[in-house]
CSV table of N, CA, C and O in Angstrom, one decimal:
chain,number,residue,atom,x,y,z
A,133,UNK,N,31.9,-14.3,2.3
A,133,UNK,CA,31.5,-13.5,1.1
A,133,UNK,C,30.1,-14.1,0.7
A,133,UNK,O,29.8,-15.3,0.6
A,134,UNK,N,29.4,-13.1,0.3
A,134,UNK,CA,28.0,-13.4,0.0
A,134,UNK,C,28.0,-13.9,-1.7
A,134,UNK,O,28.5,-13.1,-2.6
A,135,UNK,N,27.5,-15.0,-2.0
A,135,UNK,CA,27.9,-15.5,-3.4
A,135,UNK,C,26.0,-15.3,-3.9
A,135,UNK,O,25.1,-15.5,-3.1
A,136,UNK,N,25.4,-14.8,-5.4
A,136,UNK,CA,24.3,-14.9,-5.6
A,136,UNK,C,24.3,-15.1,-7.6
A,136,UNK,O,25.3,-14.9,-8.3
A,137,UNK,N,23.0,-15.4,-7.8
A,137,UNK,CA,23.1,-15.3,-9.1
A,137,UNK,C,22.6,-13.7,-9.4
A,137,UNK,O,21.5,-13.5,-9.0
A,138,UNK,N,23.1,-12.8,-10.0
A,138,UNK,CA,22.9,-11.9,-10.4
A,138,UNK,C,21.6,-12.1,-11.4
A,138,UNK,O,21.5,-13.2,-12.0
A,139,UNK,N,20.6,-11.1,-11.6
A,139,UNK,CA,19.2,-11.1,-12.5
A,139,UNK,C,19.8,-11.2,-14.2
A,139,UNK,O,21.0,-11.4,-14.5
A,140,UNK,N,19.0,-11.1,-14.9
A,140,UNK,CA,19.5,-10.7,-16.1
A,140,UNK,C,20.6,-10.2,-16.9
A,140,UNK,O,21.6,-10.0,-16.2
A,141,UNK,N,20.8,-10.0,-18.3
A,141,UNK,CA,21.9,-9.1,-18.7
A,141,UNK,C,20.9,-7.8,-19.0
A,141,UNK,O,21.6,-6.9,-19.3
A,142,UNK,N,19.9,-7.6,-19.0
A,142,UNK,CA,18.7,-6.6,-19.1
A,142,UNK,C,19.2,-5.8,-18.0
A,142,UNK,O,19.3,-6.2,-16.9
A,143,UNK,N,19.7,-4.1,-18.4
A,143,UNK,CA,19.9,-3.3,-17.3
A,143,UNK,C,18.8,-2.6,-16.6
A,143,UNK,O,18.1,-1.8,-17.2
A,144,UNK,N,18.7,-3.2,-15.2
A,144,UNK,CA,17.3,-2.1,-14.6
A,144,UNK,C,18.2,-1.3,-14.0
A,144,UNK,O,19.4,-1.4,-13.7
A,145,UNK,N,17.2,0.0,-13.7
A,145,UNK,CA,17.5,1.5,-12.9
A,145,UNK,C,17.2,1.0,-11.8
A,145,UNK,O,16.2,0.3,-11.8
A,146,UNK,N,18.1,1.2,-10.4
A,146,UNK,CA,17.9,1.2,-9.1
A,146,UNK,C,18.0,2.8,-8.9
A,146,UNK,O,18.5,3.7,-9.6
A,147,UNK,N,17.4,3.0,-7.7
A,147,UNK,CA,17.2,4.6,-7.4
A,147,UNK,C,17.8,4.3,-5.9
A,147,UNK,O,17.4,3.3,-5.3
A,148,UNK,N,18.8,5.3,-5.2
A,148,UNK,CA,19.5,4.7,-4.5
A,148,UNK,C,19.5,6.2,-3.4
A,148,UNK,O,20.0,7.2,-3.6
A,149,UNK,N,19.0,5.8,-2.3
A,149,UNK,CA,18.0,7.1,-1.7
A,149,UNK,C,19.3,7.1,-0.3
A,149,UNK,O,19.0,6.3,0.5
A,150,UNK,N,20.2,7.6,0.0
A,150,UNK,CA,21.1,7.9,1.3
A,150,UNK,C,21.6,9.3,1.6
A,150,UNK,O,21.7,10.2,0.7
A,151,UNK,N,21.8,9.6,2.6
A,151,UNK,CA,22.2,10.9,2.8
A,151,UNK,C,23.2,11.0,3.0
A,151,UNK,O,23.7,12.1,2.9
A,152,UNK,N,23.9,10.0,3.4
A,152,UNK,CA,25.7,9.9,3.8
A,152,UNK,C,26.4,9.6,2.0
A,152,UNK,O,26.1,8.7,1.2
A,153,UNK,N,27.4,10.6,1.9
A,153,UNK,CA,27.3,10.8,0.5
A,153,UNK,C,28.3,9.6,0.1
A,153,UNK,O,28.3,9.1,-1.0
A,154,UNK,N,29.4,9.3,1.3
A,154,UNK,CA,30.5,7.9,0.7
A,154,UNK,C,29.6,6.8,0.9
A,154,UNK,O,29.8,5.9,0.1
A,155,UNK,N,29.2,6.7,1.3
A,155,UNK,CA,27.9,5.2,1.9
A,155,UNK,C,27.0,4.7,0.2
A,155,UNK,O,26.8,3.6,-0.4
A,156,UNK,N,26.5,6.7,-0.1
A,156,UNK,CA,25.8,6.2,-1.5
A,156,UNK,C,26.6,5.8,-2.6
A,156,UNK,O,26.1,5.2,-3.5
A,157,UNK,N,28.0,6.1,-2.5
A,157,UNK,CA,28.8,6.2,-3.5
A,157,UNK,C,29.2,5.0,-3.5
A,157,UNK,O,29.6,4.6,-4.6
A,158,UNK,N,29.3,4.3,-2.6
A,158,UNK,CA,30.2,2.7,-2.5
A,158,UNK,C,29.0,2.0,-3.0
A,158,UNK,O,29.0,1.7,-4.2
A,159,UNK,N,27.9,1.8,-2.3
A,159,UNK,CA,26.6,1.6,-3.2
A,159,UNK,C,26.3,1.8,-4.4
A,159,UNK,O,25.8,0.8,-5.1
A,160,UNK,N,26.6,2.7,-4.9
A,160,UNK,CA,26.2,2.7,-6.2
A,160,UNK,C,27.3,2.6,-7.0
A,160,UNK,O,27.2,2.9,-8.2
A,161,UNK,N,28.3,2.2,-6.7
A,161,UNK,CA,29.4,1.5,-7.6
A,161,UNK,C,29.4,0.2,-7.8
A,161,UNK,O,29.9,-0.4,-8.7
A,162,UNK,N,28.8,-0.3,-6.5
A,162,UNK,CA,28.5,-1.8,-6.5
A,162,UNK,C,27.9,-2.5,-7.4
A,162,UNK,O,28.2,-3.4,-8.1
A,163,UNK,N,26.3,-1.5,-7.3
A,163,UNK,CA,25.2,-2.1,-8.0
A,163,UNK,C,25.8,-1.8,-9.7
A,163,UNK,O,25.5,-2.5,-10.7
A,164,UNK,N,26.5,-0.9,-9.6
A,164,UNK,CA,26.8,-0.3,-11.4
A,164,UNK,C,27.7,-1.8,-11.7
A,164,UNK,O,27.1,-2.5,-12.6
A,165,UNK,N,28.6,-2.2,-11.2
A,165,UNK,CA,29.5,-3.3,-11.0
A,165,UNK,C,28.8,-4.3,-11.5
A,165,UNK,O,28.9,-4.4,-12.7
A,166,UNK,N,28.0,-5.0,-11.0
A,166,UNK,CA,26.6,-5.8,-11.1
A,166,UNK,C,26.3,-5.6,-11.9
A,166,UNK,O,26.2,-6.8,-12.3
A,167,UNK,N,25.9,-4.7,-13.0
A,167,UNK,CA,25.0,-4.5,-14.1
A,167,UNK,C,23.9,-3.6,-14.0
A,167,UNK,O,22.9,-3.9,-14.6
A,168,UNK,N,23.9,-2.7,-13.3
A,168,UNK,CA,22.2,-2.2,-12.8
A,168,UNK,C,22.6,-0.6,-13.4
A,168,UNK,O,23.8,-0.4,-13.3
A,169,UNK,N,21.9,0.3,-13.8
A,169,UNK,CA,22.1,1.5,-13.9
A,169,UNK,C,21.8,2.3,-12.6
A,169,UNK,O,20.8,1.8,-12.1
A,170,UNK,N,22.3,3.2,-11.8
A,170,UNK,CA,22.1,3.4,-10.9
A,170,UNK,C,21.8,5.0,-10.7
A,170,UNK,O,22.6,5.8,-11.1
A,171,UNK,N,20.9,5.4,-10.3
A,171,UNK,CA,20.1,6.9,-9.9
A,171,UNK,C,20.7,7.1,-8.5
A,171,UNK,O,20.9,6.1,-7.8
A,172,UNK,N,20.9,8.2,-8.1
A,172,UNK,CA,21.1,8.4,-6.6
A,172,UNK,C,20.5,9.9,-6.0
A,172,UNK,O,20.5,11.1,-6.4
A,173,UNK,N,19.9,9.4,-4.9
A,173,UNK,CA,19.4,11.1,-4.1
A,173,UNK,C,19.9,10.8,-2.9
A,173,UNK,O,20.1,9.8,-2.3
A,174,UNK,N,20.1,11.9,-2.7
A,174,UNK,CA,20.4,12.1,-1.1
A,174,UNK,C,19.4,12.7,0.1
A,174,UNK,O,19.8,13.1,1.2
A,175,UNK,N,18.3,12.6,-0.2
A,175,UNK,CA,16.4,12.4,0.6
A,175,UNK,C,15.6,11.9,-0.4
A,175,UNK,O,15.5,11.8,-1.7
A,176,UNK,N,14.8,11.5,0.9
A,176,UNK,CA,13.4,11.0,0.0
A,176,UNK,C,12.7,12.6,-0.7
A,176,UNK,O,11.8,12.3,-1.5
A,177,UNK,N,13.0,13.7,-0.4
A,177,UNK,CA,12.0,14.4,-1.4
A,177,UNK,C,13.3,14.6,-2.7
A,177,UNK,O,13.0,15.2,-3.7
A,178,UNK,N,14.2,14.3,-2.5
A,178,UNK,CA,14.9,14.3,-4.0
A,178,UNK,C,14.6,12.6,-4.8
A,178,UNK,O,14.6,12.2,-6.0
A,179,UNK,N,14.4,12.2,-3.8
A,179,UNK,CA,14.1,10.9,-4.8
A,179,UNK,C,12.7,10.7,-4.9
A,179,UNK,O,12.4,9.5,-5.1
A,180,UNK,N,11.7,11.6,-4.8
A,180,UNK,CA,10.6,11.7,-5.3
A,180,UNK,C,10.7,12.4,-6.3
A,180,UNK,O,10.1,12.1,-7.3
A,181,UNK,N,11.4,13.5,-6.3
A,181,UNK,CA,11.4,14.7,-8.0
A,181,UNK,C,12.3,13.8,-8.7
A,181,UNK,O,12.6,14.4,-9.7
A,182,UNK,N,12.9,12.6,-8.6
A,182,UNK,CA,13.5,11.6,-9.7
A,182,UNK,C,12.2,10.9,-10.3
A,182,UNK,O,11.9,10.9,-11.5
A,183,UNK,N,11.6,10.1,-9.2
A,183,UNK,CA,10.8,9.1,-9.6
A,183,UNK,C,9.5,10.1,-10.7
A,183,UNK,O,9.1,9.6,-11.7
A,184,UNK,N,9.0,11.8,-10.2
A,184,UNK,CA,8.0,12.1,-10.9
A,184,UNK,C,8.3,12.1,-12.2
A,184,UNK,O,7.3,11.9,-13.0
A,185,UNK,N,9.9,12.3,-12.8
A,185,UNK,CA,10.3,12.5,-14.3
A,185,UNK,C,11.1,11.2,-14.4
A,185,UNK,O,12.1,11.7,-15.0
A,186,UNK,N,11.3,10.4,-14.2
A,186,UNK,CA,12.0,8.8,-14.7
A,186,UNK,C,11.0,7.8,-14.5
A,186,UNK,O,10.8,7.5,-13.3
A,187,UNK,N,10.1,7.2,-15.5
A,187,UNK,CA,9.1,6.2,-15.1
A,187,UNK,C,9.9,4.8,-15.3
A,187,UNK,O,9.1,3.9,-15.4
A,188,UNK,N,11.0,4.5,-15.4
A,188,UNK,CA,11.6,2.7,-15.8
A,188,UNK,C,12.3,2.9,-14.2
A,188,UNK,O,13.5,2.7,-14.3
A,189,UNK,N,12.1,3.1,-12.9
A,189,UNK,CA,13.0,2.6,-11.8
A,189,UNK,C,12.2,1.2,-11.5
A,189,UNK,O,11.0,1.0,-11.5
A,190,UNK,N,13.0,0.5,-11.3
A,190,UNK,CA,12.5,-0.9,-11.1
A,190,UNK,C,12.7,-0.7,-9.8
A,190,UNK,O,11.6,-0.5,-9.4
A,191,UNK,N,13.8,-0.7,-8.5
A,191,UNK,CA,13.7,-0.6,-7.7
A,191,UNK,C,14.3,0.9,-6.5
A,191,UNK,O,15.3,1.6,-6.7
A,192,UNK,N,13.4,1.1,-5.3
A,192,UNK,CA,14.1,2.3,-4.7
A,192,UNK,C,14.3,1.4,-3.7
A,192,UNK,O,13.5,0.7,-3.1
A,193,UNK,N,16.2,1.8,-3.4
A,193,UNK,CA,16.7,1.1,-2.1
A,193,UNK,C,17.1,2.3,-1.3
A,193,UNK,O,18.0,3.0,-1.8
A,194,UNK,N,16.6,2.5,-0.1
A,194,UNK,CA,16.6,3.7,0.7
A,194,UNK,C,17.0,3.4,2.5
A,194,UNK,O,16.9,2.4,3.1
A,195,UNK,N,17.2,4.2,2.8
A,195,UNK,CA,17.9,4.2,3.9
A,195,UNK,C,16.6,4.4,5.0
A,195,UNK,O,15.5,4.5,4.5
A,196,UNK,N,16.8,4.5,6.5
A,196,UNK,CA,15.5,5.3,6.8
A,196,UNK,C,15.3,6.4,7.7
A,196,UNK,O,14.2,6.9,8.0
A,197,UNK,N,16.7,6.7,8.2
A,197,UNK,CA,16.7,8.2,8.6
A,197,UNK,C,17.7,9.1,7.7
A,197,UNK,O,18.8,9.0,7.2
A,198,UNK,N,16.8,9.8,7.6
A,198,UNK,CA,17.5,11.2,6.0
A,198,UNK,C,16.7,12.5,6.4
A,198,UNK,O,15.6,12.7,6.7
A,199,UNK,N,17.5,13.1,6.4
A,199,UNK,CA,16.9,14.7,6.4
A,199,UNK,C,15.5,14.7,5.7
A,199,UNK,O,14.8,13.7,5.7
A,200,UNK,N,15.3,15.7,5.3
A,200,UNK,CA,14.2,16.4,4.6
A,200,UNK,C,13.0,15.7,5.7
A,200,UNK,O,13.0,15.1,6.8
A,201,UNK,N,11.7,16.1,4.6
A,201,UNK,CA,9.7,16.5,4.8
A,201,UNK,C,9.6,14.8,5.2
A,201,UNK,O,8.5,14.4,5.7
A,202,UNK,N,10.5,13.8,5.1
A,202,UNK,CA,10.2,12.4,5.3
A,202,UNK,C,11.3,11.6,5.3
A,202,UNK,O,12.3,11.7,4.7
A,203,UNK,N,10.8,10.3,6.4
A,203,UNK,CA,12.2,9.3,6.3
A,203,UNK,C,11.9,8.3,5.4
A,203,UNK,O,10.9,8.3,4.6
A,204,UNK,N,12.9,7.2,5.5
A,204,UNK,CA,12.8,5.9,4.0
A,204,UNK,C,11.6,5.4,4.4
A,204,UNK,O,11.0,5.1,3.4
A,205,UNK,N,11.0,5.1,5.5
A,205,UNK,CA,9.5,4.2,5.5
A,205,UNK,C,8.7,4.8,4.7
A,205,UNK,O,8.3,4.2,3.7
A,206,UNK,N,8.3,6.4,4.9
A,206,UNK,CA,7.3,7.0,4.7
A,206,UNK,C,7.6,7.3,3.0
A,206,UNK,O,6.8,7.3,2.2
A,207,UNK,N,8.7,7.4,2.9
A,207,UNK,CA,9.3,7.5,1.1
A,207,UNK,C,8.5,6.0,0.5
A,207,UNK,O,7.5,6.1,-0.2
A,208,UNK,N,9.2,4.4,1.1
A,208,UNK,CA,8.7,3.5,0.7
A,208,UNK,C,7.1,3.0,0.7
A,208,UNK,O,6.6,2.1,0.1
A,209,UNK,N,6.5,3.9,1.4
A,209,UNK,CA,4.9,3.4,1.6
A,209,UNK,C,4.5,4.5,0.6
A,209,UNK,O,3.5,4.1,0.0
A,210,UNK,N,4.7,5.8,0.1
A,210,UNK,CA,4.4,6.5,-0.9
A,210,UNK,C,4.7,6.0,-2.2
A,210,UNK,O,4.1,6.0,-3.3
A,211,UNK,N,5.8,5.5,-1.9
A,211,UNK,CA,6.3,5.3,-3.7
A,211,UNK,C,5.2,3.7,-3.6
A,211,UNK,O,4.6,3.5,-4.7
A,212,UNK,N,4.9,2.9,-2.8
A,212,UNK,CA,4.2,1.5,-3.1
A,212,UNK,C,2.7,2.5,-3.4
A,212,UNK,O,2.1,2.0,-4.4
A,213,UNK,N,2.2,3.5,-3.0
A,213,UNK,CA,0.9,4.1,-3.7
A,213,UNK,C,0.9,4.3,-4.5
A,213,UNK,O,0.0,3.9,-5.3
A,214,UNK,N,2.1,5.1,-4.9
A,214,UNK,CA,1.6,5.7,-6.4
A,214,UNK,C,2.4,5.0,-7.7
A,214,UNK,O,2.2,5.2,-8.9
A,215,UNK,N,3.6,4.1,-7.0
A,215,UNK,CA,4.3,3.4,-8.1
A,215,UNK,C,4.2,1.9,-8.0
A,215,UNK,O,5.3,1.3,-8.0
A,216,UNK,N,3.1,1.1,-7.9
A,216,UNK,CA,3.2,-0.1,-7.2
A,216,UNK,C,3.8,-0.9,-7.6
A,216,UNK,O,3.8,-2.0,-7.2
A,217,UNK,N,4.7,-0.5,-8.7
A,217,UNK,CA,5.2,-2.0,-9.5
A,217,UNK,C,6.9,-1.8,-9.4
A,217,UNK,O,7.5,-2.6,-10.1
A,218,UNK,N,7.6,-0.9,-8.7
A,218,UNK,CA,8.8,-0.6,-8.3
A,218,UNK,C,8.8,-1.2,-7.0
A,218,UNK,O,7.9,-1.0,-6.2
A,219,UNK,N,9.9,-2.0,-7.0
A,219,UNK,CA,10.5,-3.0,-5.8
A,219,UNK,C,10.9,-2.3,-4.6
A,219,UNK,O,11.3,-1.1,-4.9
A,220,UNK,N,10.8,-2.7,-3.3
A,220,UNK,CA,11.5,-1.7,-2.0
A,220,UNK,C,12.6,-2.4,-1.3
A,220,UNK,O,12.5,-3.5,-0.7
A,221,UNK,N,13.5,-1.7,-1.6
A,221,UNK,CA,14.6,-2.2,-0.4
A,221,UNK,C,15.0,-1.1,0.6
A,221,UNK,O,15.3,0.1,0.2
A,222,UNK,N,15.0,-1.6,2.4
A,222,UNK,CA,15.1,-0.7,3.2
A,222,UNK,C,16.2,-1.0,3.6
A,222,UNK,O,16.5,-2.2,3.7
A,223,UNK,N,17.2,-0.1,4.0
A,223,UNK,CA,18.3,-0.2,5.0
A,223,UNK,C,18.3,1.0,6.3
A,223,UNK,O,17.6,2.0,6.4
A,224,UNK,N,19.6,0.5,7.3
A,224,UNK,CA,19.7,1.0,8.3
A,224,UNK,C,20.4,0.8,9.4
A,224,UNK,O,20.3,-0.4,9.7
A,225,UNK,N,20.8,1.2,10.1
A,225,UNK,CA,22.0,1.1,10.5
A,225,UNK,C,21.6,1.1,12.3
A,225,UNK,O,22.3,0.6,13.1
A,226,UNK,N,20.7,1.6,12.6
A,226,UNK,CA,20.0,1.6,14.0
A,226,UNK,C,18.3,1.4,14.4
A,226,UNK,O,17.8,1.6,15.5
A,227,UNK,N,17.6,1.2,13.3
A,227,UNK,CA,16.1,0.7,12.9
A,227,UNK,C,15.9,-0.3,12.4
A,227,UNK,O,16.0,-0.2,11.2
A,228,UNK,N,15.5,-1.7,12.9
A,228,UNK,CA,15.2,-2.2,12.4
A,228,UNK,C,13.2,-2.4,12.3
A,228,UNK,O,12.6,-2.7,13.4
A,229,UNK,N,12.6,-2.3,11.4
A,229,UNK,CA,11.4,-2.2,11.4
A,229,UNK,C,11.0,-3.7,10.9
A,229,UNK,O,11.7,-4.5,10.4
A,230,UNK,N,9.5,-3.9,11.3
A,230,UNK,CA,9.1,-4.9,11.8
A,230,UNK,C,8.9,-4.9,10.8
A,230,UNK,O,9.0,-3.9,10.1
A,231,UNK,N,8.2,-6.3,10.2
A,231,UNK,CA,7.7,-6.8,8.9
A,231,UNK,C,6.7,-5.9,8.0
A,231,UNK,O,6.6,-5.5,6.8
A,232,UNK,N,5.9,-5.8,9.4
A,232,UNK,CA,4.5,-5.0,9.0
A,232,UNK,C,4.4,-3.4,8.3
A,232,UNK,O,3.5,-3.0,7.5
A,233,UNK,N,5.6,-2.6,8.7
A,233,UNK,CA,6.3,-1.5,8.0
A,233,UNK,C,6.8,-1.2,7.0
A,233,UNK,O,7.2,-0.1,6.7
A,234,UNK,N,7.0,-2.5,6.2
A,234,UNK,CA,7.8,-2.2,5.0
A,234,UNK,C,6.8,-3.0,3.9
A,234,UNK,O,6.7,-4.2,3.7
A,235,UNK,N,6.1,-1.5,3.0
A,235,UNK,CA,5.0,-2.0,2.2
A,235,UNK,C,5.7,-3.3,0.8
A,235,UNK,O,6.8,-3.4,0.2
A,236,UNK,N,4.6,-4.0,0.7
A,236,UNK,CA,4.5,-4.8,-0.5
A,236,UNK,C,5.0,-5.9,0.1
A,236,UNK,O,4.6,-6.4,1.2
A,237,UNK,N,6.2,-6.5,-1.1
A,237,UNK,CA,7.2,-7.3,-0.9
A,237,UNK,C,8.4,-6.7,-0.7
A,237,UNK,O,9.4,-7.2,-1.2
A,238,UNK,N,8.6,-5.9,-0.1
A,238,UNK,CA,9.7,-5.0,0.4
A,238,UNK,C,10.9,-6.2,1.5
A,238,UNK,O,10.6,-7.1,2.2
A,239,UNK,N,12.2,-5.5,1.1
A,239,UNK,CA,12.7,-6.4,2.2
A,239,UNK,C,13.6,-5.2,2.7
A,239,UNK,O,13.7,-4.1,2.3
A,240,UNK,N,14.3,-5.7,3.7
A,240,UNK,CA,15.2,-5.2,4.5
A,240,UNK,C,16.4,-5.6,5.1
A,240,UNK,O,16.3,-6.7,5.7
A,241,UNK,N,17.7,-5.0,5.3
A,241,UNK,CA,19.1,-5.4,5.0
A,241,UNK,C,19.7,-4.3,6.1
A,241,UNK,O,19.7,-3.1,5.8
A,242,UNK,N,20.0,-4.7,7.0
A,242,UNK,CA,20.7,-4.4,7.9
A,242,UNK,C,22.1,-3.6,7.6
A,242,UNK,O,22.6,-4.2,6.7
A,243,UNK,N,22.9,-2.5,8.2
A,243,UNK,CA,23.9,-1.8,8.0
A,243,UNK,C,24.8,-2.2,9.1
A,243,UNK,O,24.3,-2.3,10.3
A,244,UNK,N,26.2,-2.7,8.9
A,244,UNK,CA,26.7,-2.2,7.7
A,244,UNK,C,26.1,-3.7,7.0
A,244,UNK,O,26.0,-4.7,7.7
A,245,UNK,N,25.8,-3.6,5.5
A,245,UNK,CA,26.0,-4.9,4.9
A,245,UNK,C,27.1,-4.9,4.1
A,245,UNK,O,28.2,-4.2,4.0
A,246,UNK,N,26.4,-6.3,3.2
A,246,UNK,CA,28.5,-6.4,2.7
A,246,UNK,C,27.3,-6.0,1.1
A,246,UNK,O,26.1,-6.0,0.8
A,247,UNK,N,28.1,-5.9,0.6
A,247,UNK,CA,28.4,-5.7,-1.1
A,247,UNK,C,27.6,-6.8,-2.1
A,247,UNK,O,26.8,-6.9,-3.0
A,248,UNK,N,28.4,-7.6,-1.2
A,248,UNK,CA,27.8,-9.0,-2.3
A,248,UNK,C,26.0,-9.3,-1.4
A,248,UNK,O,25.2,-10.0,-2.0
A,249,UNK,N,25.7,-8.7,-0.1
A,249,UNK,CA,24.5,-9.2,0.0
A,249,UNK,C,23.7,-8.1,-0.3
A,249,UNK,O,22.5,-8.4,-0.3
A,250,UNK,N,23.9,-6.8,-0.4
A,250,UNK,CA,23.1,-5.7,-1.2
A,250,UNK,C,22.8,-6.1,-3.5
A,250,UNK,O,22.0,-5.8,-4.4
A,251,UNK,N,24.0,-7.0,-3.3
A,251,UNK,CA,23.4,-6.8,-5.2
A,251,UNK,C,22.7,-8.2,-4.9
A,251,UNK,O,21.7,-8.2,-5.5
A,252,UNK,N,22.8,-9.4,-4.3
A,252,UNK,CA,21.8,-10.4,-4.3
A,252,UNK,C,20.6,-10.0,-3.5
A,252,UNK,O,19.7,-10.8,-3.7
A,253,UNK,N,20.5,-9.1,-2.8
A,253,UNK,CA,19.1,-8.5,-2.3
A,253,UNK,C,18.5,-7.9,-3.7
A,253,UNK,O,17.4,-8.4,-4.1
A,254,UNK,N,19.0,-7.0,-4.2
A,254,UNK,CA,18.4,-6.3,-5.6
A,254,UNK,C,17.7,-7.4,-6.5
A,254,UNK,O,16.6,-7.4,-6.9
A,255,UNK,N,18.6,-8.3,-6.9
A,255,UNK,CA,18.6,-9.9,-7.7
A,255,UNK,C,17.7,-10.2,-7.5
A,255,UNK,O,17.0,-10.2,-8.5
A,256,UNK,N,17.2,-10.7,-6.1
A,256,UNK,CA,16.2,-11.5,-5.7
A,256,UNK,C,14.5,-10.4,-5.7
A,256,UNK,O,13.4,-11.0,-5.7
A,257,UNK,N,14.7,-8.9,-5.6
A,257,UNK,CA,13.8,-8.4,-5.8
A,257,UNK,C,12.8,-8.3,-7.3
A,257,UNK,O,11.6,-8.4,-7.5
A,258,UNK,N,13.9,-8.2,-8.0
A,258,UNK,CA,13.8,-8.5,-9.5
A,258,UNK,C,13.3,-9.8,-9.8
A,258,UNK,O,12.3,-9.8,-10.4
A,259,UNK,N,13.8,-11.1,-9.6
A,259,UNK,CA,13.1,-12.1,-9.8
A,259,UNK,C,11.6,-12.2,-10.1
A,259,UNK,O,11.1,-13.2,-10.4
């Protein structure tokens, strides 16, 4: 079991980008579990029409093959343009992308992960 210190009692918005709809849902019960308010889309162009009308997402944790006009890399290097101060977390389950792919301080977490190391991945982004 992955043991971490959780951030704050301060609730941030995670925006929680998957297309597999039980995958997002265990996800985002997790992070709610945790303390985090949680947004969910199921593509990056739905979690772009979130991020144009919600400006407090602290972080978008996204997957990186999803339907729609774009996958999670190309979602995470747009949202580091135009929203530089929201955190990236990438997941995936058969991509692993190299350092140089995932803008900012962006990290990346392997599928399946466990629970306890997706809300200390969040934790540590926040720091």
């Amino acid at each position: 079991m992955v043991r971490c210190n959780v951030g704050s009692t301060v609730k941030r918005r995670v925006l929680l980008v998957e297309d597999e709809a039980i995958i997002r849902l265990i996800g985002s019960d997790a992070l709610e579990d945790a303390g985090y308010e949680v947004l969910d889309a199921a593509s990056a162009d739905e979690a772009l029409r979130i991020l144009e009308t919600i400006d407090d997402v602290a972080i978008v944790f996204t997957d990186i093959r999803m339907p729609g006009s774009m996958d999670g890399l190309e979602l995470a290097r747009l949202v580091h343009e135009r929203w530089p101060d929201i955190r990236l977390l990438i997941t995936s389950g058969d991509t692993w992308p190299p350092r140089a792919l995932i803008p900012d301080e962006g990290r990346f977490i392997a599928k399946p992960y466990e629970l306890g190391q997706l809300r200390c991945e969040v934790s540590r982004l926040l720091d």
